[in-house]
Coordinates of N, CA and C in Angstrom, one line a residue:
T1 N 4.7 -4.0 17.2 CA 5.8 -4.4 16.3 C 7.0 -4.3 17.2
R2 N 8.1 -4.6 16.7 CA 9.5 -4.5 17.4 C 10.1 -3.3 17.1
R3 N 9.5 -2.3 16.2 CA 10.1 -1.4 15.9 C 9.1 -0.7 15.4
F4 N 9.0 0.9 15.4 CA 7.9 1.6 14.5 C 8.1 1.3 13.1
Y5 N 6.7 1.2 12.6 CA 6.4 0.5 11.3 C 5.2 1.4 11.0
S6 N 5.5 2.3 10.1 CA 4.3 3.3 9.6 C 3.5 2.7 8.4
V7 N 2.2 3.0 8.3 CA 1.4 2.8 7.3 C 2.1 3.1 5.7
G8 N 2.7 4.3 5.8 CA 3.8 5.0 5.0 C 4.8 3.9 4.3
E9 N 5.5 3.4 5.4 CA 6.3 2.2 5.1 C 5.7 1.0 4.5
H10 N 4.8 0.6 5.0 CA 4.1 -0.5 4.5 C 3.5 -0.4 3.2
S11 N 2.9 0.9 2.7 CA 2.5 1.2 1.3 C 3.6 1.2 0.4
F12 N 4.7 1.8 1.1 CA 6.0 1.8 0.0 C 6.5 0.3 -0.3
R13 N 6.4 -0.5 0.8 CA 6.7 -1.8 0.5 C 5.7 -2.7 -0.5
V14 N 4.5 -2.2 -0.2 CA 3.5 -2.8 -1.2 C 3.9 -2.5 -2.7
G15 N 3.9 -1.2 -2.7 CA 4.3 -0.8 -4.0 C 5.4 -1.2 -4.7
R16 N 6.5 -1.4 -4.0 CA 7.7 -2.0 -4.2 C 7.5 -3.4 -4.8
H17 N 6.8 -4.0 -4.1 CA 6.5 -5.5 -4.5 C 5.7 -5.4 -5.7
L18 N 4.7 -4.8 -5.8 CA 4.0 -4.8 -7.2 C 5.1 -4.6 -8.1
W19 N 5.9 -3.6 -8.5 CA 6.6 -3.5 -9.4 C 7.3 -4.5 -9.6
I20 N 8.0 -5.4 -8.7 CA 8.8 -6.5 -8.8 C 8.1 -7.6 -9.3
A21 N 6.6 -7.6 -8.7 CA 5.8 -9.0 -9.0 C 5.3 -9.1 -10.4
Y22 N 5.2 -8.1 -11.2 CA 4.6 -8.1 -12.5 C 5.7 -7.8 -13.5
P23 N 6.5 -8.6 -14.1 CA 7.8 -8.0 -14.7 C 7.2 -8.2 -16.4
E24 N 6.0 -9.1 -16.4 CA 5.6 -9.0 -18.0 C 4.9 -7.7 -18.3
L25 N 4.6 -6.8 -17.4 CA 4.0 -5.6 -17.7 C 5.1 -4.4 -18.4
S26 N 4.6 -3.7 -19.1 CA 5.6 -2.8 -19.4 C 5.8 -1.7 -18.3
A27 N 7.0 -1.1 -18.3 CA 7.5 -0.1 -17.1 C 6.4 0.9 -16.9
E28 N 5.7 1.2 -17.8 CA 4.5 2.4 -17.6 C 3.2 1.4 -16.6
L29 N 2.9 0.4 -17.1 CA 2.0 -0.3 -16.6 C 2.3 -0.7 -15.0
R30 N 3.5 -1.2 -15.0 CA 4.2 -1.5 -13.5 C 4.1 -0.3 -12.7
A31 N 4.6 0.8 -13.1 CA 4.3 2.0 -12.4 C 3.1 2.5 -12.1
C32 N 2.2 2.3 -12.8 CA 0.6 2.6 -12.6 C 0.3 1.4 -11.4
L33 N 0.6 0.2 -11.5 CA 0.3 -0.7 -10.5 C 1.0 -0.3 -9.1
S34 N 2.1 -0.1 -9.0 CA 3.1 0.3 -8.2 C 2.4 1.4 -7.5
L35 N 2.2 2.5 -8.2 CA 1.6 3.7 -7.7 C 0.3 3.7 -6.9
L36 N -0.6 2.8 -7.3 CA -1.6 2.3 -6.5 C -1.7 1.4 -5.6
G37 N -0.4 0.9 -5.4 CA 0.0 0.1 -4.3 C 0.4 1.2 -3.3
Y38 N 1.1 2.3 -3.5 CA 1.5 3.3 -2.6 C 0.4 3.8 -2.3
L39 N -0.7 3.9 -2.7 CA -2.0 4.5 -2.4 C -3.0 3.8 -1.7
H40 N -2.9 2.5 -1.7 CA -3.8 1.8 -1.4 C -4.4 2.0 0.1
D41 N -3.8 2.6 1.1 CA -4.3 2.8 2.5 C -4.3 4.2 2.4
G42 N -4.4 5.2 1.5 CA -4.5 6.3 1.6 C -5.5 7.1 2.4
S43 N -6.7 6.4 2.6 CA -7.8 6.7 3.4 C -7.3 6.9 5.1
E44 N -6.0 6.1 5.3 CA -6.0 6.1 6.6 C -5.3 7.4 7.1
A45 N -4.8 8.2 6.3 CA -4.4 9.6 6.4 C -5.3 10.4 7.1
W46 N -6.7 10.0 7.2 CA -7.9 10.9 7.8 C -8.5 9.9 8.7
L47 N -8.6 8.7 8.2 CA -9.3 7.6 9.1 C -8.4 6.8 9.8
M48 N -8.5 6.3 11.2 CA -7.5 5.3 11.7 C -7.7 3.9 11.1
D49 N -6.7 3.3 11.4 CA -6.8 2.0 10.6 C -7.4 0.9 11.6
L50 N -8.3 0.2 10.9 CA -9.1 -0.6 11.9 C -8.4 -2.2 11.8
P51 N -8.3 -3.1 12.5 CA -7.7 -4.2 12.2 C -8.7 -5.1 11.5
S52 N -7.9 -5.9 10.6 CA -8.6 -6.7 9.4 C -9.7 -7.7 10.1
P53 N -9.6 -8.3 11.3 CA -10.9 -9.0 12.1 C -12.0 -8.0 12.3
L54 N -11.8 -7.0 12.7 CA -12.8 -6.0 12.9 C -13.7 -5.6 11.8
K55 N -12.9 -5.3 10.5 CA -13.3 -4.9 9.3 C -14.1 -6.0 8.7
R56 N -13.9 -7.2 9.0 CA -14.8 -8.5 8.5 C -16.2 -8.5 9.1
N57 N -16.4 -7.8 10.4 CA -17.7 -7.9 10.9 C -18.5 -6.4 10.2
K58 N -18.7 -6.6 9.2 CA -19.6 -5.5 8.2 C -20.6 -4.7 8.9
V59 N -21.4 -5.6 9.7 CA -22.6 -5.0 10.4 C -22.0 -3.8 11.7
L60 N -20.9 -4.2 12.1 CA -20.3 -3.3 13.3 C -20.1 -2.0 12.7
V61 N -19.0 -2.4 11.6 CA -18.4 -1.1 11.0 C -18.9 -0.7 9.8
W62 N -20.2 -0.7 9.3 CA -20.6 -0.2 8.1 C -20.2 1.1 7.7
G63 N -20.4 1.9 8.6 CA -20.2 3.6 8.6 C -18.9 3.6 8.1
Y64 N -17.7 2.9 9.0 CA -16.5 3.2 8.8 C -16.1 2.9 7.4
L65 N -16.5 1.5 7.0 CA -16.4 1.0 5.5 C -16.7 2.1 4.1
V66 N -18.0 2.6 4.6 CA -18.3 3.3 3.4 C -17.5 4.6 3.4
A67 N -17.1 5.0 4.7 CA -16.2 6.4 4.5 C -14.8 6.0 4.1
E68 N -14.4 4.8 4.4 CA -13.0 4.6 3.7 C -13.1 4.2 2.5
A69 N -14.2 3.6 1.7 CA -14.2 3.5 0.2 C -14.3 4.7 -0.4
R70 N -15.1 5.7 0.1 CA -15.2 7.2 -0.3 C -13.8 7.9 -0.4
L71 N -13.1 7.7 0.8 CA -11.9 8.2 0.8 C -10.9 7.5 -0.1
E72 N -10.9 6.4 -0.1 CA -10.0 5.7 -1.1 C -10.1 6.2 -2.6
A73 N -11.4 6.2 -2.9 CA -11.7 6.7 -4.4 C -11.1 8.0 -4.6
R74 N -11.6 9.0 -3.5 CA -11.0 10.3 -3.7 C -9.5 10.4 -4.1
V75 N -8.6 9.7 -3.0 CA -7.1 9.6 -3.1 C -6.9 9.2 -4.4
E76 N -7.5 8.2 -4.9 CA -7.2 7.7 -6.3 C -7.3 8.7 -7.3
A77 N -8.7 9.3 -7.1 CA -9.0 10.2 -8.2 C -8.0 11.6 -8.0
Q78 N -7.5 12.0 -7.1 CA -6.8 13.1 -6.9 C -5.4 12.8 -7.3
F79 N -4.7 11.7 -6.9 CA -3.3 11.3 -6.9 C -2.8 10.4 -8.0
A80 N -4.0 9.5 -8.9 CA -3.8 8.8 -9.7 C -4.8 8.8 -10.8
P81 N -5.1 10.0 -11.3 CA -6.2 10.1 -12.4 C -6.1 9.1 -13.7
G82 N -7.1 8.2 -13.7 CA -7.0 7.4 -14.8 C -6.1 6.2 -14.9
V83 N -5.4 5.9 -13.9 CA -4.5 5.0 -13.4 C -5.2 3.6 -13.6
R84 N -6.0 3.4 -12.8 CA -6.8 2.1 -12.7 C -7.5 1.8 -13.9
A85 N -8.1 2.7 -14.9 CA -8.7 2.5 -15.9 C -7.7 1.9 -17.2
K86 N -6.3 2.7 -17.1 CA -5.3 2.1 -17.9 C -4.9 0.6 -17.6
L87 N -4.6 0.3 -16.4 CA -4.7 -0.9 -16.1 C -5.5 -2.1 -16.4
E88 N -6.9 -1.7 -15.9 CA -8.1 -2.5 -16.6 C -8.2 -2.6 -18.0
A89 N -7.9 -1.7 -18.7 CA -7.9 -1.7 -20.2 C -7.0 -2.8 -20.7
A90 N -5.6 -2.9 -19.8 CA -4.7 -3.9 -20.4 C -5.0 -5.3 -19.6
G91 N -6.2 -5.4 -19.1 CA -6.4 -6.8 -18.5 C -5.9 -7.1 -17.2
V92 N -5.4 -6.2 -16.3 CA -4.9 -6.2 -15.0 C -5.9 -6.1 -14.1
D93 N -6.3 -7.3 -13.2 CA -7.2 -7.5 -12.2 C -6.4 -6.4 -11.1
V94 N -6.7 -5.2 -11.1 CA -6.1 -4.4 -10.0 C -6.2 -4.6 -8.5
Q95 N -7.6 -4.9 -8.1 CA -8.1 -5.3 -6.9 C -7.5 -6.4 -6.5
A96 N -7.3 -7.3 -7.2 CA -6.5 -8.7 -6.7 C -5.3 -8.6 -6.7
A97 N -4.5 -7.9 -7.7 CA -3.2 -7.7 -7.3 C -2.5 -7.1 -6.0
I98 N -3.4 -5.9 -5.7 CA -3.1 -5.1 -4.6 C -3.5 -5.9 -3.4
R99 N -4.5 -6.5 -3.3 CA -4.8 -7.4 -2.4 C -3.8 -8.5 -2.0
H100 N -3.4 -9.2 -3.1 CA -2.5 -10.1 -2.9 C -1.1 -9.5 -2.2
A101 N -0.6 -8.3 -2.8 CA 0.7 -7.7 -2.3 C 0.5 -7.2 -1.1
D102 N -0.8 -6.9 -0.5 CA -0.9 -6.4 0.6 C -1.0 -7.4 1.8
L103 N -1.4 -8.7 1.6 CA -1.3 -10.0 2.2 C 0.2 -10.5 2.4
V104 N 0.8 -10.5 1.2 CA 2.3 -11.0 1.1 C 3.2 -10.0 2.3
L105 N 2.7 -8.8 2.1 CA 3.6 -8.0 2.9 C 3.0 -8.0 4.4
L106 N 1.6 -8.2 4.8 CA 1.1 -8.6 6.1 C 2.1 -10.0 6.4
A107 N 2.2 -11.0 5.7 CA 3.0 -12.2 6.4 C 4.3 -11.8 6.5
T108 N 5.1 -11.0 5.5 CA 6.3 -10.7 5.9 C 6.4 -9.7 7.1
E109 N 5.5 -8.9 7.3 CA 5.7 -8.0 8.4 C 5.5 -8.9 9.8
R110 N 4.5 -9.7 9.6 CA 4.2 -11.0 10.9 C 5.4 -11.3 11.1
R111 N 6.0 -12.0 10.2 CA 7.4 -12.8 10.5 C 8.5 -11.8 11.0
D112 N 8.9 -10.8 10.3 CA 9.9 -9.9 10.7 C 9.8 -9.0 11.6
L113 N 8.4 -8.3 12.0 CA 8.5 -7.2 12.7 C 7.6 -7.7 14.0
M114 N 6.7 -8.7 14.2 CA 6.0 -8.6 15.4 C 6.3 -9.6 16.2
H115 N 6.1 -9.6 17.4 CA 6.3 -10.4 18.7 C 5.7 -11.9 18.1
P116 N 6.5 -12.8 18.7 CA 6.0 -14.2 18.4 C 4.7 -14.4 19.3
G117 N 4.0 -15.2 19.0 CA 2.5 -15.6 19.7 C 1.6 -14.6 19.2
G118 N 0.7 -14.6 19.9 CA -0.4 -13.6 19.8 C -1.5 -14.4 19.2
P119 N -2.7 -13.7 18.5 CA -3.8 -14.2 18.2 C -3.6 -14.9 16.8
V120 N -4.5 -16.0 16.5 CA -4.3 -16.8 15.6 C -4.9 -15.8 14.2
W121 N -4.1 -15.9 13.1 CA -4.0 -15.2 11.8 C -4.9 -15.7 10.8
Q122 N -5.5 -15.1 10.0 CA -6.1 -15.6 8.8 C -5.0 -16.5 7.8
A123 N -5.4 -17.3 7.3 CA -4.3 -18.1 6.2 C -3.6 -16.7 5.3
L124 N -2.4 -16.7 5.4 CA -1.6 -15.8 4.6 C -0.8 -16.4 3.7
P125 N -0.4 -15.8 2.6 CA 0.5 -16.2 1.3 C 1.9 -16.3 2.3
E126 N 2.6 -17.0 1.0 CA 4.2 -16.8 1.7 C 4.6 -15.6 1.7
P127 N 5.5 -15.4 2.8 CA 6.0 -13.9 2.9 C 7.3 -13.6 1.9
L128 N 7.7 -12.6 1.7 CA 9.0 -12.1 0.8 C 9.9 -13.2 1.4
S129 N 10.7 -13.5 0.3 CA 12.0 -14.4 0.7 C 13.1 -13.5 1.5
G130 N 13.3 -12.2 1.3 CA 14.1 -11.2 2.1 C 13.2 -10.8 3.6
S131 N 14.2 -10.3 4.1 CA 13.4 -9.9 5.4 C 13.5 -8.2 5.3
I132 N 12.4 -7.8 5.9 CA 12.4 -6.1 6.1 C 13.5 -5.6 7.1
S133 N 14.2 -4.8 6.4 CA 15.3 -4.3 7.0 C 15.3 -3.6 8.4
E134 N 15.8 -3.9 9.5 CA 15.6 -3.1 10.5 C 15.8 -1.6 10.4
T135 N 16.4 -1.4 9.2 CA 16.4 0.1 9.1 C 15.1 0.5 8.1
P136 N 14.2 1.4 8.6 CA 12.9 1.8 7.9 C 13.2 2.6 6.7
C137 N 12.4 2.5 5.8 CA 12.2 3.4 4.5 C 12.4 5.0 5.0
T138 N 13.1 5.9 4.5 CA 12.9 7.1 5.2 C 11.7 7.9 4.2
G139 N 11.2 9.0 4.4 CA 10.5 9.7 3.8 C 10.9 10.2 2.2
A140 N 12.3 10.4 2.4 CA 13.0 10.8 1.0 C 12.7 9.6 0.1
D141 N 13.0 8.3 0.4 CA 12.9 6.9 -0.2 C 11.5 7.0 -0.9
F142 N 10.5 7.1 0.0 CA 9.1 7.4 -0.3 C 8.7 8.2 -1.6
R143 N 9.2 9.4 -1.3 CA 9.1 10.6 -2.1 C 9.9 10.3 -3.4
D144 N 11.2 10.2 -3.5 CA 11.8 9.7 -4.5 C 11.2 8.7 -5.3
N145 N 10.8 7.3 -4.8 CA 10.2 6.5 -5.6 C 9.0 6.9 -6.6
L146 N 8.2 7.5 -5.5 CA 6.8 8.3 -6.1 C 7.1 9.2 -7.3
R147 N 8.2 9.9 -7.1 CA 8.6 11.1 -8.2 C 8.9 10.1 -9.5
T148 N 9.6 9.1 -9.4 CA 10.1 8.1 -10.6 C 8.8 7.5 -11.2
L149 N 7.8 7.0 -10.3 CA 6.7 6.4 -10.8 C 5.7 7.4 -11.4
Y150 N 5.7 8.6 -10.9 CA 4.8 9.5 -11.8 C 5.5 9.9 -12.9
A151 N 6.9 10.0 -13.1 CA 7.4 10.1 -14.3 C 7.3 9.0 -15.2
L152 N 7.5 7.9 -15.1 CA 7.1 6.9 -16.0 C 5.7 6.8 -16.4
I153 N 4.8 7.2 -15.6 CA 3.2 7.0 -16.0 C 3.0 8.4 -16.8
G154 N 3.8 9.4 -16.6 CA 3.5 10.7 -17.4 C 2.6 11.6 -16.9
L155 N 2.5 11.3 -15.5 CA 1.7 12.5 -14.8 C 2.6 13.3 -13.9
P156 N 1.9 14.4 -13.7 CA 2.8 15.3 -13.0 C 2.9 14.9 -11.3
F157 N 4.1 15.3 -10.9 CA 4.1 14.8 -9.5 C 3.4 16.1 -8.6
P158 N 2.8 15.4 -7.6 CA 1.9 16.2 -6.6 C 2.9 17.3 -5.9
G159 N 4.0 17.2 -5.8 CA 4.9 17.9 -5.1 C 5.3 17.7 -3.8
D160 N 6.2 18.2 -3.3 CA 6.7 18.1 -2.0 C 5.7 18.9 -1.1
D161 N 5.1 19.7 -1.3 CA 4.2 20.4 -0.5 C 3.1 19.4 -0.3
V162 N 2.8 18.5 -0.9 CA 1.8 17.6 -0.3 C 2.2 16.6 0.3
L163 N 3.6 16.1 0.0 CA 4.0 14.8 0.5 C 5.2 15.4 1.6
Q164 N 4.4 15.9 2.5 CA 5.5 16.2 3.8 C 6.4 15.1 4.3
T165 N 7.5 15.3 4.6 CA 8.1 14.1 5.3 C 9.0 14.8 6.6
N166 N 9.4 13.9 7.3 CA 10.4 14.2 8.3 C 11.9 13.9 8.1
S167 N 12.2 13.7 6.8 CA 13.5 13.4 6.5 C 14.4 14.5 5.8

């Protein structure tokens, strides 16, 4: 990338996009979906991120994929208990919504942050209309938005001791 861009910033932007993309949902359900967007790459706090083309070779990386799925489920159970069930009860296809938002952000990141050229990419949806600012979101932005989401959902905020930031 042309500047440092963390998994945390990517997750922040996925969560924010999910909030904006579903105005028909109640504020509580939008907060639930947004929170899951924030957490969607939570396993990468313990596992390295593998590029998508490598992940598609399921034979080569099956052990990684099993560990990733287990960690993602654990992160969600710890930091968003009952949130997925609440969304699914309301008829929201959580997996599809998060996957689409993730790809929209990938398309936007490719356009705004990555060097031109490079390998051929999978077909991506249209990127966001606005560009990713040259100023990264801060740890405080991430924490403050999470605090708001937890309040809207009615869950206790995990606390600053869990969400250490450098800001």
